[in-house]
Backbone as a printed PyTorch tensor [residue, N CA C, xyz], in Angstrom:
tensor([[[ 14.5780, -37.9860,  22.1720],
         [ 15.7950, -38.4820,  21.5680],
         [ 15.7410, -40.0040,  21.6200]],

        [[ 15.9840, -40.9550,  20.3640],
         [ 15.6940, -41.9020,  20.4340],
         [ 17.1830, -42.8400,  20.5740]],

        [[ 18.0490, -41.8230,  19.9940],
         [ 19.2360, -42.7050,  19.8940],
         [ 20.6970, -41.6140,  20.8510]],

        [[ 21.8250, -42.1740,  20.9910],
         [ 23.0270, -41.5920,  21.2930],
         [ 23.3880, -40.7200,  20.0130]],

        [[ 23.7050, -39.1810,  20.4810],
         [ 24.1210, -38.4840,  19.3410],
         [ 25.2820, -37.9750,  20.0280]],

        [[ 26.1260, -37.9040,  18.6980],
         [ 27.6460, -37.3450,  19.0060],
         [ 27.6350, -35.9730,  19.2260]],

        [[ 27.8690, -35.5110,  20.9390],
         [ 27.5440, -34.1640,  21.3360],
         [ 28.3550, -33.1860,  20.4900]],

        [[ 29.4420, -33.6760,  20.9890],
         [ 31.0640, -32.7160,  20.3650],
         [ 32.4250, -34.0260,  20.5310]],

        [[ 33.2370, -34.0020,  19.2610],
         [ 34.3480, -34.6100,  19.0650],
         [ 35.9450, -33.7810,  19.1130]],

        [[ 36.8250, -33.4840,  19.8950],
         [ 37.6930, -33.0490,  19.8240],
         [ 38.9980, -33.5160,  19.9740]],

        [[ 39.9670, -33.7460,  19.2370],
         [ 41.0170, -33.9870,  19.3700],
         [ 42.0480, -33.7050,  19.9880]],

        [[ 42.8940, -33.7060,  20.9740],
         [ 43.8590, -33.2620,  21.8780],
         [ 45.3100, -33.8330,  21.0610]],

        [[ 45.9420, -32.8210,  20.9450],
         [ 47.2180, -33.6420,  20.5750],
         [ 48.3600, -32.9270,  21.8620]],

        [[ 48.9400, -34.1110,  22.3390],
         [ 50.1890, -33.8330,  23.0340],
         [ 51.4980, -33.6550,  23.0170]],

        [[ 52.1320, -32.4810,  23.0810],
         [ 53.3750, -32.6970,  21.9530],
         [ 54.6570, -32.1110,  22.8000]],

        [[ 55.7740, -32.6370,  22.5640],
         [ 57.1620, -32.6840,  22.8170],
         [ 58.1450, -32.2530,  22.2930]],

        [[ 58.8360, -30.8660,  22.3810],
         [ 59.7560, -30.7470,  21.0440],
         [ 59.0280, -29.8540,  19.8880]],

        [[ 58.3540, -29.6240,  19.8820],
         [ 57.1830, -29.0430,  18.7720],
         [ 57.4280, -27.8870,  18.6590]],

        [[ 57.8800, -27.1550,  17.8950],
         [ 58.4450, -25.4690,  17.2850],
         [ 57.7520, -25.1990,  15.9320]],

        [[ 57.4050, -23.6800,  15.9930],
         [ 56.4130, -22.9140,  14.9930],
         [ 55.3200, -23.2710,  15.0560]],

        [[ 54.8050, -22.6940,  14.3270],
         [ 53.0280, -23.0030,  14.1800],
         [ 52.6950, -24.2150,  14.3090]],

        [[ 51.0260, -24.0710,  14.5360],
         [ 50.8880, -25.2150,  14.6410],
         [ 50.1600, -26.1500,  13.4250]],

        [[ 49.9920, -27.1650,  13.2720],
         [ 49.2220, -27.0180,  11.8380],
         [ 47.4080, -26.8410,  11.5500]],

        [[ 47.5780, -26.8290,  10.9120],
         [ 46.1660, -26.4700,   9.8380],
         [ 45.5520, -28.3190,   9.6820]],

        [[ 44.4230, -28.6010,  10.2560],
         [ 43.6780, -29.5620,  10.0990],
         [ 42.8340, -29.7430,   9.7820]],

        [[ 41.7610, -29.1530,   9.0260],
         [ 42.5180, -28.2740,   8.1220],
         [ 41.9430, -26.9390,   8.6780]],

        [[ 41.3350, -26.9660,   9.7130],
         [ 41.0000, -25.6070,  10.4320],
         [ 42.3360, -25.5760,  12.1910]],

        [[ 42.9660, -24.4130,  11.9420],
         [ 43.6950, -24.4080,  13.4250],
         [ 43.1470, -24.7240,  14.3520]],

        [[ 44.4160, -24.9500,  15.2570],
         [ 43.3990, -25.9800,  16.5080],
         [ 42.7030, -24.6730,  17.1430]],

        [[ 42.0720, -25.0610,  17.7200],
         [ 40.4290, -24.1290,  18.9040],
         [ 42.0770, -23.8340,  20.1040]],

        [[ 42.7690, -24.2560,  20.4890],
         [ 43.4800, -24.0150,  21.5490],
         [ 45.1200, -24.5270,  20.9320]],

        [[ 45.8530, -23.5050,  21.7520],
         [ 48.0140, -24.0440,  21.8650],
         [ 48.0140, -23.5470,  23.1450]],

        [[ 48.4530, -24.2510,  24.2290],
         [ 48.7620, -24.0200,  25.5510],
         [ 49.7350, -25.1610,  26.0040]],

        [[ 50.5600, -24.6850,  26.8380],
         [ 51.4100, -25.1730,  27.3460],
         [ 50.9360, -26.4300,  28.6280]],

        [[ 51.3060, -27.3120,  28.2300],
         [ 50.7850, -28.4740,  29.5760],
         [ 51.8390, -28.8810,  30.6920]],

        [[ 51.1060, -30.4040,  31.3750],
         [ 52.1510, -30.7630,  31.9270],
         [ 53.6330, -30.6870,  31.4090]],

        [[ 54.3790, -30.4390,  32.5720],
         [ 55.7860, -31.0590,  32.2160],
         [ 56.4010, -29.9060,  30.5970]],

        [[ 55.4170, -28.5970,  30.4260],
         [ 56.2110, -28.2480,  29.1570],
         [ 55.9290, -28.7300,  28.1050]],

        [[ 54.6990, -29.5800,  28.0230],
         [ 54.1610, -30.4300,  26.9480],
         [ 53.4010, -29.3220,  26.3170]],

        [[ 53.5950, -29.2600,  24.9830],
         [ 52.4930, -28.4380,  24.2790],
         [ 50.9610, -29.0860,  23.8990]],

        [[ 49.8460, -28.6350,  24.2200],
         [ 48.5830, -29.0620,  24.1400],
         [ 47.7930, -28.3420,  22.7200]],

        [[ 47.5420, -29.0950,  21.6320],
         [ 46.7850, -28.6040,  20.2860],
         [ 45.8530, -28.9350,  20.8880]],

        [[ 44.2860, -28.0800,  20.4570],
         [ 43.1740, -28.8260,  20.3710],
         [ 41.8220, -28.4720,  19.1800]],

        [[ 42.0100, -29.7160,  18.6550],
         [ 41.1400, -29.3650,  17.2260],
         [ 39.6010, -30.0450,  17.4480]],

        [[ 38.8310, -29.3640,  16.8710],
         [ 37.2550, -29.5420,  16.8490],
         [ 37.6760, -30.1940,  15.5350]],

        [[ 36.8720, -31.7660,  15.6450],
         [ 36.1590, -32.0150,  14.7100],
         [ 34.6140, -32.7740,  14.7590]],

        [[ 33.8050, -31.9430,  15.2510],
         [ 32.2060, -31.9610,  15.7390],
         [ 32.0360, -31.6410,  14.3430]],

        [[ 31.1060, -32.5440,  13.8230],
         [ 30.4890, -32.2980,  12.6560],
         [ 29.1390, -31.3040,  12.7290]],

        [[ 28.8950, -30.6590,  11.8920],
         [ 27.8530, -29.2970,  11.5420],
         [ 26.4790, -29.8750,  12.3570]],

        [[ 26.3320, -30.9670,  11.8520],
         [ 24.6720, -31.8470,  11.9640],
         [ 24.5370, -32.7300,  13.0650]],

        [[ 23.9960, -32.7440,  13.9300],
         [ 23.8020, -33.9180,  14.5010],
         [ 23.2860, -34.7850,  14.1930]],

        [[ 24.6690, -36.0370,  14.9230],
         [ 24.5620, -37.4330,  14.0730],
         [ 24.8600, -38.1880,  15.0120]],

        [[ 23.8440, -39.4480,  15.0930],
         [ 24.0430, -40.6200,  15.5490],
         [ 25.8410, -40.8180,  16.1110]],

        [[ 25.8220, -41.7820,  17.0150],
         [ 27.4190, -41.8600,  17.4210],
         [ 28.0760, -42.9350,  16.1160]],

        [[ 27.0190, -43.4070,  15.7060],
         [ 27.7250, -44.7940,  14.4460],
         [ 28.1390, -43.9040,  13.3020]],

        [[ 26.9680, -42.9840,  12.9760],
         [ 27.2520, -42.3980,  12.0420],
         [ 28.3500, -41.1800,  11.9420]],

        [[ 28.3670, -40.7430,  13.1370],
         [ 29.6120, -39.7450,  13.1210],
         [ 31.2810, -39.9750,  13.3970]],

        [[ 31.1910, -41.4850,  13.9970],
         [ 32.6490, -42.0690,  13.6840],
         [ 32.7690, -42.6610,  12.5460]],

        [[ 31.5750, -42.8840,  11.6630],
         [ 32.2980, -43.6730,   9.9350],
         [ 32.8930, -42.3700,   9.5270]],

        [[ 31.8130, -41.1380,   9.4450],
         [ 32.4470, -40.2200,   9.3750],
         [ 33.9570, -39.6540,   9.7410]],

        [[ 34.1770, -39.8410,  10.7550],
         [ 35.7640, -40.0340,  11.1440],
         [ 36.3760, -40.3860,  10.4760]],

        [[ 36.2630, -41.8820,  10.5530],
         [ 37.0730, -42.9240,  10.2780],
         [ 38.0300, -42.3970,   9.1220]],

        [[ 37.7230, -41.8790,   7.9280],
         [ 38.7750, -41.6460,   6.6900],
         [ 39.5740, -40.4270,   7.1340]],

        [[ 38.3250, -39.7350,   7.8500],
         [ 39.3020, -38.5170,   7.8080],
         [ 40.5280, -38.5630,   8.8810]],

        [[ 40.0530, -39.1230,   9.5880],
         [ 41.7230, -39.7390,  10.6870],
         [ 42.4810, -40.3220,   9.9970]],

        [[ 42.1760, -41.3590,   9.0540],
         [ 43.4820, -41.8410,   7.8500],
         [ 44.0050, -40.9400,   7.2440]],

        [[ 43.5730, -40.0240,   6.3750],
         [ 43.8970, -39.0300,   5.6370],
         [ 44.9050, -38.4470,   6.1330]],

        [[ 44.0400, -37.4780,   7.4060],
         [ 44.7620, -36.4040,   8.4980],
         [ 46.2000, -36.7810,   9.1950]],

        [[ 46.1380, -38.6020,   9.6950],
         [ 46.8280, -39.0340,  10.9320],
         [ 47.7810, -40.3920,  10.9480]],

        [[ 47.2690, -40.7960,   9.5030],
         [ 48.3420, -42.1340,   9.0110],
         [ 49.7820, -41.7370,   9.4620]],

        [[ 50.1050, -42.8090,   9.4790],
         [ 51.7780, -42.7250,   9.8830],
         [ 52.7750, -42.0100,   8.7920]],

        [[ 51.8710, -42.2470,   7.5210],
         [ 53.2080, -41.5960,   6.6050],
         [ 52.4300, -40.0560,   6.2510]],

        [[ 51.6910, -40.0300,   6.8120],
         [ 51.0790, -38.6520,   6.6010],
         [ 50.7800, -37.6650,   7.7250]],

        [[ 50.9100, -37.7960,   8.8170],
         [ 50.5310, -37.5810,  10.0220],
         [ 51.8230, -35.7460,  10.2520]],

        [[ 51.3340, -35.1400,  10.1650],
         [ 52.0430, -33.5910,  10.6100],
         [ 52.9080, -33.6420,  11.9130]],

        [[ 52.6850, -34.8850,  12.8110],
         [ 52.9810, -35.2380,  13.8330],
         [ 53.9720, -36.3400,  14.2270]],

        [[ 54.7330, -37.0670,  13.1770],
         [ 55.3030, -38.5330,  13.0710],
         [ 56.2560, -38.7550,  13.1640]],

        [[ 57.2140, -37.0670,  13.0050],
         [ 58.3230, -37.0180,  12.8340],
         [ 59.5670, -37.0140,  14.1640]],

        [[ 60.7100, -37.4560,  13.6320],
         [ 60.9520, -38.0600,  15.4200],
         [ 61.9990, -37.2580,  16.1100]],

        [[ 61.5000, -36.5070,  15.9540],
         [ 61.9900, -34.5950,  16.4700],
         [ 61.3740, -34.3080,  17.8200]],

        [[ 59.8110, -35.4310,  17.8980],
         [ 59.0710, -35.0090,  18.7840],
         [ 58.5040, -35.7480,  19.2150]],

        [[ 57.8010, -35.9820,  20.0280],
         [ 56.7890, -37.2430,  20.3970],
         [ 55.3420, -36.4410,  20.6750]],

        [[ 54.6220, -37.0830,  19.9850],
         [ 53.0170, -36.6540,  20.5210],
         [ 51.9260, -38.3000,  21.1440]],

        [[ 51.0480, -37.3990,  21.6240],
         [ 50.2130, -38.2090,  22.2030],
         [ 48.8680, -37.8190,  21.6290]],

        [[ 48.0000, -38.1660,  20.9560],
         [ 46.7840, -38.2450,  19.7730],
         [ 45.7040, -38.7770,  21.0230]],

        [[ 44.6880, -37.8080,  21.3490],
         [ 43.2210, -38.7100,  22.1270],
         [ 42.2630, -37.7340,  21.3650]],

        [[ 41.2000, -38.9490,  21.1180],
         [ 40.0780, -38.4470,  20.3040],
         [ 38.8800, -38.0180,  21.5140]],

        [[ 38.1500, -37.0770,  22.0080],
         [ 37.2690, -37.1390,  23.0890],
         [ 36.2160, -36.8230,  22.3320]],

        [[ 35.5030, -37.7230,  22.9810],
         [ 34.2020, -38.0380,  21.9180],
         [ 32.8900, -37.9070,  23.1800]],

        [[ 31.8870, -36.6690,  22.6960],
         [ 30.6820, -36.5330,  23.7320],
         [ 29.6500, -37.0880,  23.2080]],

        [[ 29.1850, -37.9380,  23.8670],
         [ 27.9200, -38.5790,  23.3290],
         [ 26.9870, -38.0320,  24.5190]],

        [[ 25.9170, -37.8140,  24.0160],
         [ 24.5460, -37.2570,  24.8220],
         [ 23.5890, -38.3280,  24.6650]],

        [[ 22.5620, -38.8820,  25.7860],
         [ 21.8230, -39.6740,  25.7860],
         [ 20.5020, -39.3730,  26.4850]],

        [[ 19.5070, -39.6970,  26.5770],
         [ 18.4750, -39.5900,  26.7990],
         [ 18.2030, -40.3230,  28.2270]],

        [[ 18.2580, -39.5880,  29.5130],
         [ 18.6310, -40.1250,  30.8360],
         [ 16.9320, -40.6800,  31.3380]],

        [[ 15.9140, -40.2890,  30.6550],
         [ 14.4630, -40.5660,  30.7370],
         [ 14.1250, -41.8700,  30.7820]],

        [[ 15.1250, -42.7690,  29.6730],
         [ 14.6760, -44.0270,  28.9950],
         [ 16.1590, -44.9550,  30.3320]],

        [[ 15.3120, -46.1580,  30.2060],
         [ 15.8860, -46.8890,  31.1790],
         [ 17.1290, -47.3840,  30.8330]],

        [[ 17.8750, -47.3020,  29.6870],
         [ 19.1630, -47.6080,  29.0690],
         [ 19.1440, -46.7210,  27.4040]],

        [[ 20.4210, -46.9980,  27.2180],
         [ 20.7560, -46.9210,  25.8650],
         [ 22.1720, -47.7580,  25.2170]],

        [[ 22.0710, -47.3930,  24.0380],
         [ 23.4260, -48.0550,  23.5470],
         [ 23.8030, -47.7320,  22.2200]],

        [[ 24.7540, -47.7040,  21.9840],
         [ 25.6260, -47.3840,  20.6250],
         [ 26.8640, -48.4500,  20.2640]],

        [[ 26.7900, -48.7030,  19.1460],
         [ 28.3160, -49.3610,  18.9650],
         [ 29.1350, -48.3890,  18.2130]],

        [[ 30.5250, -48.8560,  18.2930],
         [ 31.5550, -47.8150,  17.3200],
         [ 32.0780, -49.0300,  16.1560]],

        [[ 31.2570, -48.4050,  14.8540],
         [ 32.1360, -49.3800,  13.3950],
         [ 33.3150, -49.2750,  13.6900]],

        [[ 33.7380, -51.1240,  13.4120],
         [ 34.8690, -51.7670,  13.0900],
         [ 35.7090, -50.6270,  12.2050]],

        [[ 35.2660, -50.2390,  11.1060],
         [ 36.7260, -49.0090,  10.6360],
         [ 36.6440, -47.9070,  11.2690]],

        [[ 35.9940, -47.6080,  12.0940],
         [ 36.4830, -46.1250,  13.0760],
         [ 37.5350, -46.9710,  13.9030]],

        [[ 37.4100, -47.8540,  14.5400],
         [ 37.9210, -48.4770,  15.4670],
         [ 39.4900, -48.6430,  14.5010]],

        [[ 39.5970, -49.3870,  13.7920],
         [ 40.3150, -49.5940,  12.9870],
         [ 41.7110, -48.4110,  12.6540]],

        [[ 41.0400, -47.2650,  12.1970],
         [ 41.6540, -46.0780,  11.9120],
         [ 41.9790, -45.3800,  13.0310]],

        [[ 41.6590, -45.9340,  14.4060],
         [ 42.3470, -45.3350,  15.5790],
         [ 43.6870, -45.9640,  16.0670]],

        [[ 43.5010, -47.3730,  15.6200],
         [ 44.6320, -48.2210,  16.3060],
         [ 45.7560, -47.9920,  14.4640]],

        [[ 45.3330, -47.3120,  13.3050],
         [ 46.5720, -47.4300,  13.0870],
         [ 46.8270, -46.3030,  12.9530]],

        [[ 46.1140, -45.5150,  13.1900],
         [ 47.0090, -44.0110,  13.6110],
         [ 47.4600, -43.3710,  15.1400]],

        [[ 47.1030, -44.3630,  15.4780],
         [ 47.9140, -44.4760,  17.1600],
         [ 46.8160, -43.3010,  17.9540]],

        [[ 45.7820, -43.6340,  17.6560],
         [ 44.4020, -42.6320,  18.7220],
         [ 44.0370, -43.5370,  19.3220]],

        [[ 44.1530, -42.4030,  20.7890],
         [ 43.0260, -42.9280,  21.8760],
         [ 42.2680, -42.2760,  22.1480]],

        [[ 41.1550, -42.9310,  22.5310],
         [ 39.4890, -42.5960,  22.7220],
         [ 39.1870, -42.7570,  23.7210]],

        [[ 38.8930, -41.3870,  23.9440],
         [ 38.1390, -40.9920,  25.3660],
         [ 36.7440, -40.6500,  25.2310]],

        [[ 35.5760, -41.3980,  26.3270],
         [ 34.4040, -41.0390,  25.4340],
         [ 33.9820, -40.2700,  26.6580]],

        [[ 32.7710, -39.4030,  26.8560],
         [ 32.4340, -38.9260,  28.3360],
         [ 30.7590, -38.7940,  27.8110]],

        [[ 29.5770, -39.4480,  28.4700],
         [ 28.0780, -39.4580,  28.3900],
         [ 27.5540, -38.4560,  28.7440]],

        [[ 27.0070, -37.7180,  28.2040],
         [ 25.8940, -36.4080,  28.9930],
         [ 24.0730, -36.9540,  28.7240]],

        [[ 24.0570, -36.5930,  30.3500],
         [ 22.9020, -37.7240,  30.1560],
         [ 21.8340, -36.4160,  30.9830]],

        [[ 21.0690, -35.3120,  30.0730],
         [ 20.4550, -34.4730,  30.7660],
         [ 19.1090, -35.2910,  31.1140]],

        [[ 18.5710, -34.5680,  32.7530],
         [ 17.8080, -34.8290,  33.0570],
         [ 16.2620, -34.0430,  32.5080]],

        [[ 15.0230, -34.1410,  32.6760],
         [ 14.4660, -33.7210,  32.2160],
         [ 14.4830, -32.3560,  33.4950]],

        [[ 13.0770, -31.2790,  33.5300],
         [ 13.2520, -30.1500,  34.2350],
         [ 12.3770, -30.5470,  35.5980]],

        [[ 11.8910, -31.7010,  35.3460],
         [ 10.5780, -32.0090,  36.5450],
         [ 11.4770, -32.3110,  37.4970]],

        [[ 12.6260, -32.8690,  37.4430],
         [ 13.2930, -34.2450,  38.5060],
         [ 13.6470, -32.8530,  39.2440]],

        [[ 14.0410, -31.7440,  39.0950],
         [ 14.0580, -30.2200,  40.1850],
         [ 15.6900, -30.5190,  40.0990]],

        [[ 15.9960, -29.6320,  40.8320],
         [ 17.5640, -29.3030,  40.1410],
         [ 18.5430, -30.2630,  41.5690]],

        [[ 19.7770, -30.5640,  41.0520],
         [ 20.5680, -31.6340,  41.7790],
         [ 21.1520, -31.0540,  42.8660]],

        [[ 21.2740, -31.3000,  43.6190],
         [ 22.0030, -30.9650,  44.4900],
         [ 23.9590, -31.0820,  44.4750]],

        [[ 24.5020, -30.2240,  44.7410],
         [ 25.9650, -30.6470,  44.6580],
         [ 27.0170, -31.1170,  46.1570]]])
């Protein structure tokens, strides 16, 4: 593996007040469970089919969070309720090589701060099979 690839991307939405279904993004969320405090928890996959670079799979994002999550479009905006929007983003890296790195394009970045997402990222950094298994 030469570069950071986007393991899995999932969206968490946190919600307050929130009655009936939930929506269609356009696939239902993977999870509806009840959270802290009575908070309702959505959670939508949007891991793209292919694996892709981390640059390339947030341009990818990037529109479709406008589309999906703009303020005047957002399934979520309405003030009946309050939600909380985090994007968790798995990047996998190659733990062999002595570093790595990725940047996130200016319009992914962009399309998070105006649709009010936060980004949570978490590294999976497998070892190869020689290093013998970890201890816990």
């Amino acid at each position: 593996m030469t570069q950071a690839v986007a393991l899995g991307v999932v969206l968490r939405v946190e919600l307050r007040g929130w009655t009936g279904p939930p929506p269609a993004l356009p696939k239902p969320p993977l999870r509806d469970e009840v959270g802290a405090e009575e908070a309702r928890v959505l959670v939508y996959d949007f891991t793209s089919a292919e694996a892709l670079g981390v640059e390339e799979a947030a341009l990818g994002l990037a529109s479709r969070l406008r589309r999906l999550f703009a303020p005047e479009r957002s399934p979520f905006a309405g003030v009946h309720h309050a939600a909380k929007l985090v994007l968790e983003f798995g990047i996998l890296a190659d733990a062999s090589r002595d570093r790595f790195s990725y940047s996130w394009p200016l319009e992914f970045l962009d399309a998070l701060v105006e649709c009010d997402i936060e980004l949570n990222v978490s590294h999976y950094l497998p070892r190869p099979e020689t290093d013998g298994p970890t201890g816990l």
